[in-house]
Amino acid sequence: TWRYLEGALKSEYRLVLLDLKGHGYSDRPRDERYSLEDHAEVVTGLVEHLGLSNVVLVGHSLGSTIALLVALKAQKISPDKVSGIVLLTGSVDPEDLPLFLRLLRSPVFGWLVMKLSSASFRTRLVLKKAFYDHEKVTDSLVELYAKYQRIPGTDYALLKTAEQMIPQDASRFEQKLRTLDIPVLNIAGEHDEIISRVSAEQVCKVLPRCRLAVVEGVGHVPHEEAPQKVVSLLKDFIAGLLEQKVTPTATA
């Protein structure tokens, strides 16, 4: 999902990309630790393991909520850990789930969907919901995503992630986010059918240092439908962060 952004950014920045637990080539253990907090612990652990500082977290959809949780954790550890966050089609309402995730949260129905449909069929349905331009949902794109769905253990990991999608302290989540004192860029797709415009606008009403940027002519995956526009937004945002770092401060 980051292939277009990676090529455009790797010559200027150090990029660290990971497959979340249960995703890509990461492990799919049959345990109960697939909550948003569990995913955030993995990312936080990676940041600590690599000794990173001044990190700009970039998260898409589910990853945007995880990025916010990581930033909240980092804020308690050190103010230098995370410098900024870029949310791609994010939401701050953990209970505002897209239909396919709400369906997967039903134990019986979710299990039946995973067992009775092919990875390619499920992937095509989700991509057509995510893309505004359906002509871009080609057979090769479907296969690019579907191949990971065929890795043993993926069904379990996906169902567990959906089941544990809503945090136990969901009512306090928004309250915590209001204390997040770092710059946030919230990139929304003009025609997103998964995260509503109302939800996208709510993000910057909750986060104190947030700016909303709407990318025209795209759906839930602006970084795939209009990568150049997203790259430009990212570079401008990071340039602004760097400018803040080097701006001299007068003291009396």
Coordinates of N, CA and C in Angstrom, one line a residue:
T1 N 0.8 -1.2 0.0 CA 0.0 0.0 0.0 C 0.8 1.3 0.0
W2 N 2.1 1.2 0.4 CA 3.0 2.3 0.5 C 3.9 2.4 -0.7
R3 N 3.8 1.5 -1.7 CA 4.8 1.4 -2.8 C 5.0 2.7 -3.6
Y4 N 4.0 3.5 -3.8 CA 4.1 4.7 -4.6 C 4.8 5.8 -3.7
L5 N 4.5 5.9 -2.4 CA 5.1 6.8 -1.5 C 6.5 6.5 -1.2
E6 N 6.8 5.2 -1.1 CA 8.2 4.8 -0.8 C 9.2 5.3 -1.8
G7 N 8.8 5.1 -3.1 CA 9.7 5.5 -4.2 C 10.0 7.0 -4.2
A8 N 8.9 7.7 -3.8 CA 9.0 9.2 -3.9 C 9.7 9.8 -2.7
L9 N 9.8 9.1 -1.6 CA 10.3 9.7 -0.4 C 11.7 9.1 0.1
K10 N 12.0 8.0 -0.4 CA 13.2 7.3 0.2 C 14.5 8.0 0.0
S11 N 14.6 8.8 -1.0 CA 15.9 9.5 -1.3 C 16.1 10.7 -0.3
E12 N 15.0 11.2 0.3 CA 15.1 12.4 1.2 C 14.9 12.0 2.7
Y13 N 14.3 10.9 3.0 CA 14.0 10.6 4.4 C 14.3 9.2 4.7
R14 N 14.6 8.9 6.0 CA 14.7 7.5 6.4 C 13.3 7.0 6.6
L15 N 13.0 5.9 5.9 CA 11.6 5.3 6.0 C 11.7 4.0 6.7
V16 N 10.8 3.8 7.7 CA 10.7 2.5 8.4 C 9.3 2.0 8.2
L17 N 9.2 0.9 7.4 CA 7.8 0.4 7.1 C 7.7 -1.0 7.8
L18 N 6.6 -1.3 8.4 CA 6.4 -2.5 9.0 C 5.0 -3.1 8.6
D19 N 4.9 -4.5 8.6 CA 3.7 -5.2 8.5 C 3.1 -5.4 9.9
L20 N 2.0 -4.9 10.2 CA 1.4 -5.1 11.5 C 1.1 -6.5 11.7
K21 N 1.0 -6.9 13.0 CA 0.7 -8.3 13.4 C -0.5 -8.8 12.6
G22 N -0.4 -9.9 12.0 CA -1.5 -10.5 11.2 C -1.6 -10.0 9.8
H23 N -0.7 -9.0 9.4 CA -0.7 -8.4 8.1 C 0.6 -8.8 7.3
G24 N 0.5 -8.7 6.0 CA 1.7 -8.9 5.2 C 2.5 -10.2 5.5
Y25 N 3.7 -10.1 5.8 CA 4.5 -11.2 6.2 C 4.8 -11.4 7.7
S26 N 4.1 -10.5 8.5 CA 4.3 -10.7 9.9 C 3.6 -11.9 10.4
D27 N 4.0 -12.3 11.7 CA 3.4 -13.5 12.3 C 1.9 -13.3 12.5
R28 N 1.2 -14.5 12.6 CA -0.2 -14.5 12.8 C -0.5 -15.5 14.0
P29 N 0.0 -15.2 15.2 CA -0.1 -16.2 16.3 C -1.6 -16.3 16.7
R30 N -2.0 -17.5 17.1 CA -3.4 -17.7 17.6 C -3.5 -17.4 19.0
D31 N -3.3 -16.1 19.3 CA -3.5 -15.6 20.6 C -4.7 -14.5 20.6
E32 N -4.8 -13.9 21.8 CA -5.9 -12.9 21.9 C -5.4 -11.5 21.8
R33 N -4.2 -11.2 21.4 CA -3.6 -9.9 21.4 C -3.7 -9.2 20.0
Y34 N -4.9 -8.9 19.6 CA -5.0 -8.2 18.3 C -5.8 -6.9 18.5
S35 N -5.8 -6.3 19.7 CA -6.5 -5.1 19.9 C -5.7 -3.9 19.3
L36 N -6.3 -2.7 19.2 CA -5.6 -1.5 18.8 C -4.4 -1.2 19.7
E37 N -4.6 -1.4 21.0 CA -3.5 -1.2 22.0 C -2.4 -2.2 21.7
D38 N -2.7 -3.5 21.4 CA -1.7 -4.5 21.1 C -0.9 -4.1 19.9
H39 N -1.6 -3.6 18.8 CA -0.9 -3.2 17.6 C 0.0 -2.0 17.9
A40 N -0.5 -1.1 18.7 CA 0.3 0.1 19.1 C 1.5 -0.3 19.9
E41 N 1.4 -1.3 20.7 CA 2.6 -1.7 21.5 C 3.7 -2.3 20.5
V42 N 3.3 -3.0 19.5 CA 4.2 -3.5 18.5 C 5.0 -2.3 17.8
V43 N 4.2 -1.3 17.4 CA 4.9 -0.1 16.7 C 5.8 0.6 17.7
T44 N 5.3 0.8 18.9 CA 6.1 1.5 20.0 C 7.4 0.7 20.2
G45 N 7.2 -0.6 20.3 CA 8.4 -1.5 20.5 C 9.4 -1.4 19.4
L46 N 8.9 -1.2 18.2 CA 9.9 -1.1 17.0 C 10.6 0.3 17.1
V47 N 9.9 1.3 17.5 CA 10.5 2.6 17.6 C 11.6 2.6 18.7
E48 N 11.3 1.9 19.8 CA 12.3 1.8 20.9 C 13.5 0.9 20.4
H49 N 13.2 -0.2 19.8 CA 14.2 -1.1 19.4 C 15.2 -0.5 18.4
L50 N 14.7 0.4 17.5 CA 15.6 1.1 16.5 C 16.2 2.4 17.1
G51 N 15.8 2.7 18.3 CA 16.3 4.0 18.9 C 15.9 5.2 18.1
L52 N 14.7 5.2 17.6 CA 14.2 6.4 16.8 C 13.8 7.5 17.6
S53 N 14.0 8.7 17.1 CA 13.4 10.0 17.7 C 13.0 10.9 16.6
N54 N 12.2 11.9 16.9 CA 11.6 12.8 15.9 C 10.9 12.1 14.8
V55 N 10.2 11.1 15.2 CA 9.5 10.3 14.2 C 8.2 11.0 13.7
V56 N 8.0 10.9 12.4 CA 6.7 11.3 11.8 C 5.9 10.0 11.5
L57 N 4.9 9.7 12.3 CA 4.0 8.5 12.1 C 3.1 8.7 10.9
V58 N 3.0 7.8 10.0 CA 2.0 7.9 8.9 C 1.2 6.6 9.0
G59 N -0.1 6.8 9.2 CA -1.0 5.6 9.3 C -2.2 5.8 8.4
H60 N -2.6 4.7 7.8 CA -3.8 4.7 6.9 C -5.0 3.9 7.6
S61 N -6.1 4.5 7.6 CA -7.3 3.8 8.1 C -7.1 3.2 9.5
L62 N -7.1 1.9 9.6 CA -6.9 1.3 10.9 C -5.5 1.8 11.5
G63 N -4.5 1.9 10.6 CA -3.2 2.4 11.0 C -3.2 3.8 11.6
S64 N -4.2 4.6 11.2 CA -4.3 6.0 11.7 C -4.6 6.0 13.2
T65 N -5.5 5.1 13.6 CA -5.9 5.0 15.0 C -4.7 4.5 15.8
I66 N -4.0 3.5 15.2 CA -2.8 2.9 15.9 C -1.8 4.0 16.0
A67 N -1.6 4.9 15.0 CA -0.6 5.9 15.1 C -0.9 6.9 16.2
L68 N -2.2 7.2 16.4 CA -2.6 8.1 17.5 C -2.3 7.5 18.8
L69 N -2.5 6.2 19.0 CA -2.2 5.5 20.2 C -0.7 5.5 20.5
V70 N 0.1 5.3 19.4 CA 1.5 5.3 19.6 C 2.0 6.6 20.0
A71 N 1.4 7.7 19.4 CA 1.8 9.0 19.8 C 1.5 9.3 21.3
L72 N 0.3 8.9 21.7 CA 0.0 9.1 23.1 C 0.9 8.4 24.1
K73 N 1.3 7.2 23.7 CA 2.3 6.4 24.5 C 3.7 7.2 24.5
A74 N 4.1 7.6 23.3 CA 5.4 8.3 23.2 C 5.4 9.6 23.9
Q75 N 4.3 10.3 24.0 CA 4.2 11.6 24.7 C 4.5 11.4 26.2
K76 N 4.2 10.2 26.7 CA 4.5 9.9 28.1 C 6.0 9.6 28.3
I77 N 6.6 9.0 27.3 CA 8.0 8.5 27.4 C 8.9 9.7 27.2
S78 N 8.8 10.4 26.1 CA 9.7 11.5 25.8 C 9.0 12.4 24.7
P79 N 9.1 13.7 24.9 CA 8.5 14.6 23.9 C 9.2 14.6 22.6
D80 N 10.4 14.0 22.5 CA 11.2 14.0 21.3 C 10.9 12.7 20.4
K81 N 10.1 11.8 20.9 CA 9.9 10.6 20.2 C 9.2 10.8 18.9
V82 N 8.0 11.5 19.0 CA 7.2 11.7 17.8 C 7.0 13.2 17.6
S83 N 7.4 13.6 16.4 CA 7.3 15.0 16.0 C 6.0 15.4 15.4
G84 N 5.4 14.4 14.7 CA 4.2 14.7 14.0 C 3.5 13.5 13.5
I85 N 2.2 13.6 13.1 CA 1.4 12.4 12.6 C 0.7 12.8 11.4
V86 N 0.7 11.9 10.4 CA -0.1 12.0 9.2 C -1.1 10.9 9.2
L87 N -2.4 11.3 9.2 CA -3.4 10.3 9.2 C -4.0 10.3 7.7
L88 N -4.1 9.1 7.2 CA -4.7 9.0 5.9 C -6.1 8.4 6.0
T89 N -7.1 9.1 5.7 CA -8.5 8.7 5.9 C -8.7 8.1 7.3
G90 N -8.4 8.9 8.3 CA -8.5 8.5 9.6 C -9.8 8.9 10.3
S91 N -10.0 8.4 11.5 CA -11.2 8.7 12.3 C -10.7 8.7 13.8
V92 N -11.4 9.5 14.6 CA -11.1 9.4 16.0 C -12.3 8.8 16.8
D93 N -13.2 8.2 16.0 CA -14.3 7.5 16.6 C -14.1 6.0 16.4
P94 N -13.6 5.3 17.4 CA -13.3 3.9 17.2 C -14.5 3.0 17.0
E95 N -15.7 3.6 17.3 CA -16.9 2.8 17.1 C -17.6 3.0 15.7
D96 N -17.0 4.0 15.0 CA -17.5 4.3 13.6 C -16.8 3.4 12.6
L97 N -17.2 2.1 12.6 CA -16.6 1.1 11.8 C -17.3 0.9 10.4
P98 N -16.5 0.6 9.4 CA -17.1 0.4 8.1 C -17.9 -0.9 8.1
L99 N -18.9 -1.1 7.2 CA -19.8 -2.2 7.3 C -19.1 -3.6 7.3
F100 N -18.1 -3.7 6.4 CA -17.5 -5.1 6.4 C -16.8 -5.5 7.7
L101 N -16.3 -4.5 8.4 CA -15.7 -4.8 9.7 C -16.8 -5.1 10.8
R102 N -17.9 -4.3 10.7 CA -19.0 -4.6 11.6 C -19.5 -6.0 11.4
L103 N -19.5 -6.5 10.1 CA -20.0 -7.8 9.8 C -19.0 -8.9 10.3
L104 N -17.7 -8.6 10.2 CA -16.7 -9.5 10.6 C -16.7 -9.7 12.1
R105 N -17.2 -8.7 12.8 CA -17.3 -8.7 14.3 C -18.3 -9.7 14.8
S106 N -19.2 -10.1 13.9 CA -20.2 -11.1 14.3 C -19.5 -12.5 14.2
P107 N -19.3 -13.2 15.3 CA -18.5 -14.5 15.3 C -18.9 -15.5 14.3
V108 N -20.2 -15.8 14.2 CA -20.7 -16.8 13.2 C -20.6 -16.3 11.8
F109 N -21.1 -15.1 11.5 CA -21.1 -14.5 10.2 C -19.7 -14.3 9.7
G110 N -18.8 -13.7 10.6 CA -17.5 -13.5 10.2 C -16.7 -14.7 9.8
W111 N -16.9 -15.8 10.5 CA -16.3 -17.1 10.3 C -16.8 -17.6 8.9
L112 N -18.1 -17.5 8.7 CA -18.7 -18.0 7.4 C -18.1 -17.3 6.2
V113 N -18.0 -16.0 6.4 CA -17.5 -15.1 5.3 C -16.1 -15.6 4.9
M114 N -15.3 -15.8 5.9 CA -13.9 -16.1 5.6 C -13.8 -17.5 5.1
K115 N -14.6 -18.4 5.5 CA -14.5 -19.8 5.0 C -15.2 -20.1 3.7
L116 N -16.3 -19.3 3.4 CA -17.1 -19.6 2.2 C -16.8 -18.7 1.0
S117 N -15.8 -17.7 1.2 CA -15.5 -16.8 0.0 C -14.0 -16.9 -0.2
S118 N -13.6 -16.6 -1.4 CA -12.1 -16.7 -1.7 C -11.5 -15.4 -1.3
A119 N -10.2 -15.4 -1.2 CA -9.4 -14.2 -0.8 C -9.5 -13.2 -2.0
S120 N -9.5 -13.6 -3.2 CA -9.7 -12.7 -4.3 C -11.0 -12.0 -4.3
F121 N -12.1 -12.8 -4.1 CA -13.4 -12.2 -4.0 C -13.6 -11.2 -3.0
R122 N -13.1 -11.5 -1.7 CA -13.2 -10.5 -0.6 C -12.4 -9.3 -0.9
T123 N -11.2 -9.5 -1.4 CA -10.3 -8.4 -1.7 C -10.9 -7.4 -2.7
R124 N -11.4 -8.0 -3.8 CA -12.0 -7.2 -4.9 C -13.2 -6.3 -4.3
L125 N -14.0 -6.9 -3.5 CA -15.2 -6.2 -2.9 C -14.7 -5.0 -2.1
V126 N -13.7 -5.2 -1.2 CA -13.2 -4.2 -0.4 C -12.5 -3.1 -1.2
L127 N -11.7 -3.5 -2.2 CA -11.0 -2.5 -3.0 C -12.0 -1.6 -3.8
K128 N -13.0 -2.2 -4.3 CA -14.0 -1.4 -5.0 C -14.7 -0.4 -4.1
K129 N -14.9 -0.8 -2.9 CA -15.5 0.1 -1.9 C -14.5 1.2 -1.5
A130 N -13.2 0.9 -1.6 CA -12.1 1.8 -1.1 C -11.7 2.8 -2.2
F131 N -11.7 2.3 -3.5 CA -11.3 3.2 -4.6 C -12.5 3.9 -5.2
Y132 N -12.3 5.2 -5.5 CA -13.3 6.0 -6.2 C -13.4 5.6 -7.7
D133 N -12.2 5.4 -8.3 CA -12.1 5.0 -9.7 C -12.0 3.5 -9.7
H134 N -13.1 2.8 -10.1 CA -13.1 1.4 -10.1 C -12.2 0.8 -11.2
E135 N -11.9 1.6 -12.2 CA -11.1 1.1 -13.3 C -9.6 0.8 -12.8
K136 N -9.3 1.4 -11.6 CA -8.0 1.1 -11.1 C -7.9 -0.2 -10.3
V137 N -9.1 -0.8 -10.0 CA -9.1 -2.1 -9.3 C -8.9 -3.2 -10.3
T138 N -7.7 -3.4 -10.8 CA -7.4 -4.3 -11.8 C -7.2 -5.7 -11.2
D139 N -7.1 -6.7 -12.0 CA -6.8 -8.1 -11.5 C -5.5 -8.1 -10.8
S140 N -4.5 -7.4 -11.4 CA -3.2 -7.4 -10.8 C -3.2 -6.8 -9.4
L141 N -4.0 -5.7 -9.2 CA -4.0 -5.0 -7.9 C -4.7 -6.0 -6.9
V142 N -5.8 -6.6 -7.4 CA -6.5 -7.5 -6.5 C -5.5 -8.6 -6.0
E143 N -4.8 -9.2 -6.9 CA -3.8 -10.3 -6.6 C -2.7 -9.7 -5.7
L144 N -2.3 -8.5 -5.9 CA -1.3 -7.9 -5.0 C -1.7 -7.9 -3.5
Y145 N -3.0 -7.6 -3.3 CA -3.5 -7.6 -1.9 C -3.9 -9.0 -1.5
A146 N -4.5 -9.8 -2.4 CA -5.1 -11.1 -2.0 C -4.1 -12.1 -1.6
K147 N -2.9 -12.0 -2.1 CA -1.9 -13.0 -1.9 C -1.5 -13.1 -0.4
Y148 N -1.6 -12.0 0.3 CA -1.4 -12.0 1.8 C -2.5 -12.6 2.5
Q149 N -3.7 -12.5 1.9 CA -4.9 -13.1 2.6 C -4.8 -14.6 2.6
R150 N -4.0 -15.2 1.7 CA -3.9 -16.7 1.6 C -2.9 -17.3 2.6
I151 N -2.1 -16.4 3.2 CA -1.1 -16.9 4.2 C -1.9 -17.6 5.4
P152 N -1.5 -18.8 5.7 CA -2.2 -19.5 6.8 C -2.2 -18.6 8.1
G153 N -3.4 -18.6 8.7 CA -3.5 -17.8 10.0 C -4.1 -16.4 9.7
T154 N -4.2 -16.0 8.5 CA -4.7 -14.7 8.2 C -6.2 -14.5 8.6
D155 N -7.0 -15.6 8.3 CA -8.4 -15.5 8.7 C -8.6 -15.3 10.2
Y156 N -7.8 -16.0 11.0 CA -7.9 -15.9 12.5 C -7.5 -14.4 12.9
A157 N -6.4 -14.0 12.3 CA -5.8 -12.6 12.7 C -6.8 -11.5 12.3
L158 N -7.4 -11.6 11.1 CA -8.4 -10.6 10.7 C -9.6 -10.6 11.6
L159 N -10.2 -11.8 11.9 CA -11.4 -11.9 12.7 C -11.1 -11.4 14.1
K160 N -9.9 -11.7 14.6 CA -9.6 -11.2 16.0 C -9.4 -9.7 16.0
T161 N -8.7 -9.2 15.0 CA -8.6 -7.7 14.9 C -9.9 -7.0 14.8
A162 N -10.8 -7.5 14.0 CA -12.2 -6.9 13.9 C -12.9 -7.1 15.2
E163 N -12.8 -8.2 15.9 CA -13.5 -8.5 17.2 C -13.0 -7.5 18.2
Q164 N -11.7 -7.1 18.2 CA -11.1 -6.3 19.3 C -10.9 -4.9 18.8
M165 N -11.6 -4.5 17.7 CA -11.4 -3.2 17.1 C -11.8 -2.0 18.0
I166 N -12.8 -2.2 18.9 CA -13.2 -1.1 19.7 C -12.5 -1.2 21.1
P167 N -11.7 -0.1 21.5 CA -11.0 -0.2 22.7 C -11.9 -0.3 23.9
Q168 N -11.4 -0.9 25.0 CA -12.2 -1.1 26.2 C -12.5 0.3 26.8
D169 N -11.6 1.3 26.7 CA -11.9 2.6 27.2 C -12.3 3.6 26.1
A170 N -13.1 3.1 25.1 CA -13.4 3.9 24.0 C -14.0 5.3 24.4
S171 N -14.7 5.4 25.5 CA -15.3 6.6 25.9 C -14.3 7.7 26.3
R172 N -13.1 7.2 26.8 CA -12.0 8.1 27.2 C -11.0 8.4 26.1
F173 N -11.1 7.7 25.0 CA -10.2 7.8 23.9 C -10.1 9.2 23.4
E174 N -11.3 9.8 23.1 CA -11.3 11.2 22.6 C -10.7 12.2 23.6
Q175 N -11.0 11.9 24.9 CA -10.5 12.8 26.0 C -9.0 12.8 26.0
K176 N -8.4 11.6 25.8 CA -6.9 11.5 25.8 C -6.4 12.2 24.6
L177 N -7.0 12.1 23.4 CA -6.5 12.7 22.2 C -6.5 14.2 22.3
R178 N -7.3 14.8 23.1 CA -7.3 16.3 23.3 C -6.0 16.8 24.0
T179 N -5.3 15.8 24.5 CA -4.0 16.2 25.2 C -2.8 16.0 24.3
L180 N -3.0 15.6 23.1 CA -1.9 15.2 22.1 C -1.4 16.5 21.5
D181 N -0.3 17.0 22.0 CA 0.2 18.3 21.7 C 1.3 18.2 20.6
I182 N 1.0 17.6 19.5 CA 1.9 17.6 18.3 C 1.1 17.9 17.0
P183 N 1.8 18.4 16.0 CA 1.1 18.7 14.7 C 0.6 17.4 14.1
V184 N -0.6 17.5 13.5 CA -1.3 16.4 12.9 C -1.8 16.9 11.5
L185 N -1.5 16.1 10.5 CA -2.1 16.4 9.2 C -3.1 15.2 8.9
N186 N -4.3 15.6 8.7 CA -5.4 14.6 8.4 C -5.8 14.7 7.0
I187 N -5.4 13.7 6.2 CA -5.7 13.6 4.7 C -6.9 12.8 4.5
A188 N -7.9 13.4 3.9 CA -9.2 12.7 3.6 C -9.4 12.6 2.1
G189 N -10.1 11.6 1.7 CA -10.5 11.4 0.3 C -11.8 12.1 0.0
E190 N -11.9 12.8 -1.0 CA -13.2 13.6 -1.3 C -14.4 12.6 -1.4
H191 N -14.2 11.4 -2.0 CA -15.3 10.5 -2.2 C -15.1 9.2 -1.3
D192 N -14.6 9.4 -0.1 CA -14.4 8.2 0.8 C -15.8 7.7 1.2
E193 N -16.0 6.4 0.9 CA -17.3 5.8 1.3 C -17.1 4.9 2.6
I194 N -15.9 4.9 3.1 CA -15.6 4.1 4.3 C -15.6 5.0 5.5
I195 N -14.9 6.1 5.4 CA -14.9 7.1 6.5 C -15.6 8.3 6.0
S196 N -16.7 8.7 6.6 CA -17.5 9.8 6.2 C -16.8 11.1 6.3
R197 N -17.2 12.2 5.6 CA -16.6 13.5 5.7 C -16.8 14.0 7.1
V198 N -18.0 13.7 7.7 CA -18.3 14.2 9.1 C -17.2 13.6 10.1
S199 N -16.9 12.3 9.9 CA -15.9 11.7 10.8 C -14.5 12.3 10.5
A200 N -14.2 12.6 9.2 CA -12.9 13.2 8.9 C -12.8 14.6 9.5
E201 N -13.8 15.4 9.4 CA -13.8 16.7 10.0 C -13.7 16.7 11.5
Q202 N -14.3 15.7 12.1 CA -14.3 15.6 13.6 C -12.9 15.4 14.1
V203 N -12.0 14.8 13.3 CA -10.6 14.6 13.8 C -10.0 15.9 14.2
C204 N -10.1 16.9 13.4 CA -9.5 18.2 13.7 C -10.2 19.0 14.7
K205 N -11.4 18.5 15.1 CA -12.1 19.2 16.2 C -11.7 18.7 17.5
V206 N -11.1 17.5 17.5 CA -10.6 16.8 18.7 C -9.2 17.1 18.9
L207 N -8.3 16.9 17.9 CA -6.9 17.1 18.0 C -6.5 18.6 18.0
P208 N -5.8 19.0 19.0 CA -5.6 20.5 19.2 C -4.7 21.1 18.1
R209 N -3.8 20.4 17.4 CA -2.9 20.9 16.4 C -3.1 20.2 15.1
C210 N -4.2 20.2 14.5 CA -4.6 19.4 13.4 C -5.0 20.2 12.2
R211 N -4.6 19.8 11.0 CA -5.1 20.4 9.8 C -5.7 19.4 8.8
L212 N -6.8 19.7 8.3 CA -7.5 18.8 7.3 C -7.1 19.1 5.9
A213 N -6.7 18.1 5.1 CA -6.5 18.3 3.7 C -7.3 17.3 2.9
V214 N -8.2 17.8 2.1 CA -9.1 16.9 1.3 C -8.5 16.7 -0.1
V215 N -8.2 15.5 -0.5 CA -7.7 15.2 -1.8 C -8.9 14.9 -2.8
E216 N -9.0 15.7 -3.8 CA -10.1 15.6 -4.8 C -10.0 14.3 -5.6
G217 N -11.1 13.8 -6.0 CA -11.2 12.7 -7.0 C -10.7 11.3 -6.5
V218 N -10.7 11.1 -5.2 CA -10.2 9.8 -4.6 C -11.2 9.3 -3.6
G219 N -11.0 8.1 -3.2 CA -11.8 7.5 -2.2 C -11.0 7.3 -0.9
H220 N -11.0 6.0 -0.4 CA -10.4 5.7 0.9 C -8.9 5.5 0.9
V221 N -8.3 5.4 -0.4 CA -6.9 5.2 -0.5 C -6.2 6.3 -1.4
P222 N -6.2 7.5 -0.9 CA -5.6 8.6 -1.7 C -4.2 8.4 -2.1
H223 N -3.4 7.6 -1.2 CA -2.0 7.4 -1.5 C -1.8 6.4 -2.7
E224 N -2.9 5.7 -3.1 CA -2.9 4.8 -4.3 C -3.5 5.5 -5.5
E225 N -4.6 6.2 -5.3 CA -5.3 6.9 -6.4 C -4.6 8.2 -6.8
A226 N -4.0 8.9 -5.9 CA -3.4 10.2 -6.2 C -2.1 10.3 -5.4
P227 N -1.1 9.4 -5.6 CA 0.1 9.4 -4.8 C 0.9 10.7 -4.9
Q228 N 0.9 11.4 -6.0 CA 1.7 12.6 -6.2 C 1.1 13.7 -5.3
K229 N -0.2 13.8 -5.2 CA -0.8 14.8 -4.3 C -0.5 14.5 -2.8
V230 N -0.5 13.2 -2.5 CA -0.2 12.8 -1.1 C 1.2 13.1 -0.8
V231 N 2.1 12.8 -1.7 CA 3.6 13.0 -1.5 C 3.8 14.5 -1.3
S232 N 3.2 15.3 -2.0 CA 3.3 16.8 -1.9 C 2.9 17.3 -0.5
L233 N 1.7 16.7 -0.1 CA 1.2 17.1 1.2 C 2.2 16.6 2.3
L234 N 2.7 15.4 2.2 CA 3.6 14.9 3.2 C 4.9 15.7 3.3
K235 N 5.4 16.1 2.1 CA 6.7 16.8 2.1 C 6.5 18.2 2.7
D236 N 5.4 18.9 2.4 CA 5.1 20.2 2.9 C 4.9 20.1 4.5
F237 N 4.3 19.1 4.9 CA 4.1 18.9 6.4 C 5.4 18.7 7.1
I238 N 6.2 17.8 6.5 CA 7.5 17.5 7.1 C 8.4 18.7 7.1
A239 N 8.4 19.5 6.0 CA 9.2 20.7 5.9 C 8.8 21.7 7.0
G240 N 7.5 21.8 7.3 CA 7.0 22.6 8.3 C 7.5 22.2 9.7
L241 N 7.6 20.9 9.9 CA 8.1 20.4 11.2 C 9.6 20.7 11.3
L242 N 10.3 20.5 10.2 CA 11.8 20.8 10.3 C 12.0 22.3 10.5
E243 N 11.1 23.2 9.9 CA 11.3 24.6 10.1 C 11.1 25.0 11.6
Q244 N 10.1 24.3 12.2 CA 9.9 24.6 13.6 C 11.1 24.2 14.5
K245 N 11.8 23.1 14.0 CA 12.9 22.6 14.8 C 14.1 23.6 14.8
V246 N 14.3 24.3 13.6 CA 15.5 25.1 13.5 C 15.2 26.6 13.7
T247 N 13.9 27.0 13.9 CA 13.6 28.4 14.2 C 14.2 28.8 15.5
P248 N 15.1 29.8 15.5 CA 15.7 30.3 16.8 C 14.7 30.8 17.7
T249 N 14.9 30.6 19.0 CA 14.0 31.0 20.1 C 14.7 32.1 20.9
A250 N 14.1 33.2 21.0 CA 14.7 34.3 21.8 C 14.3 34.1 23.3
T251 N 15.2 34.2 24.2 CA 14.9 34.1 25.6 C 15.4 35.4 26.3
A252 N 14.7 35.7 27.4 CA 15.1 36.9 28.2 C 15.5 36.5 29.6

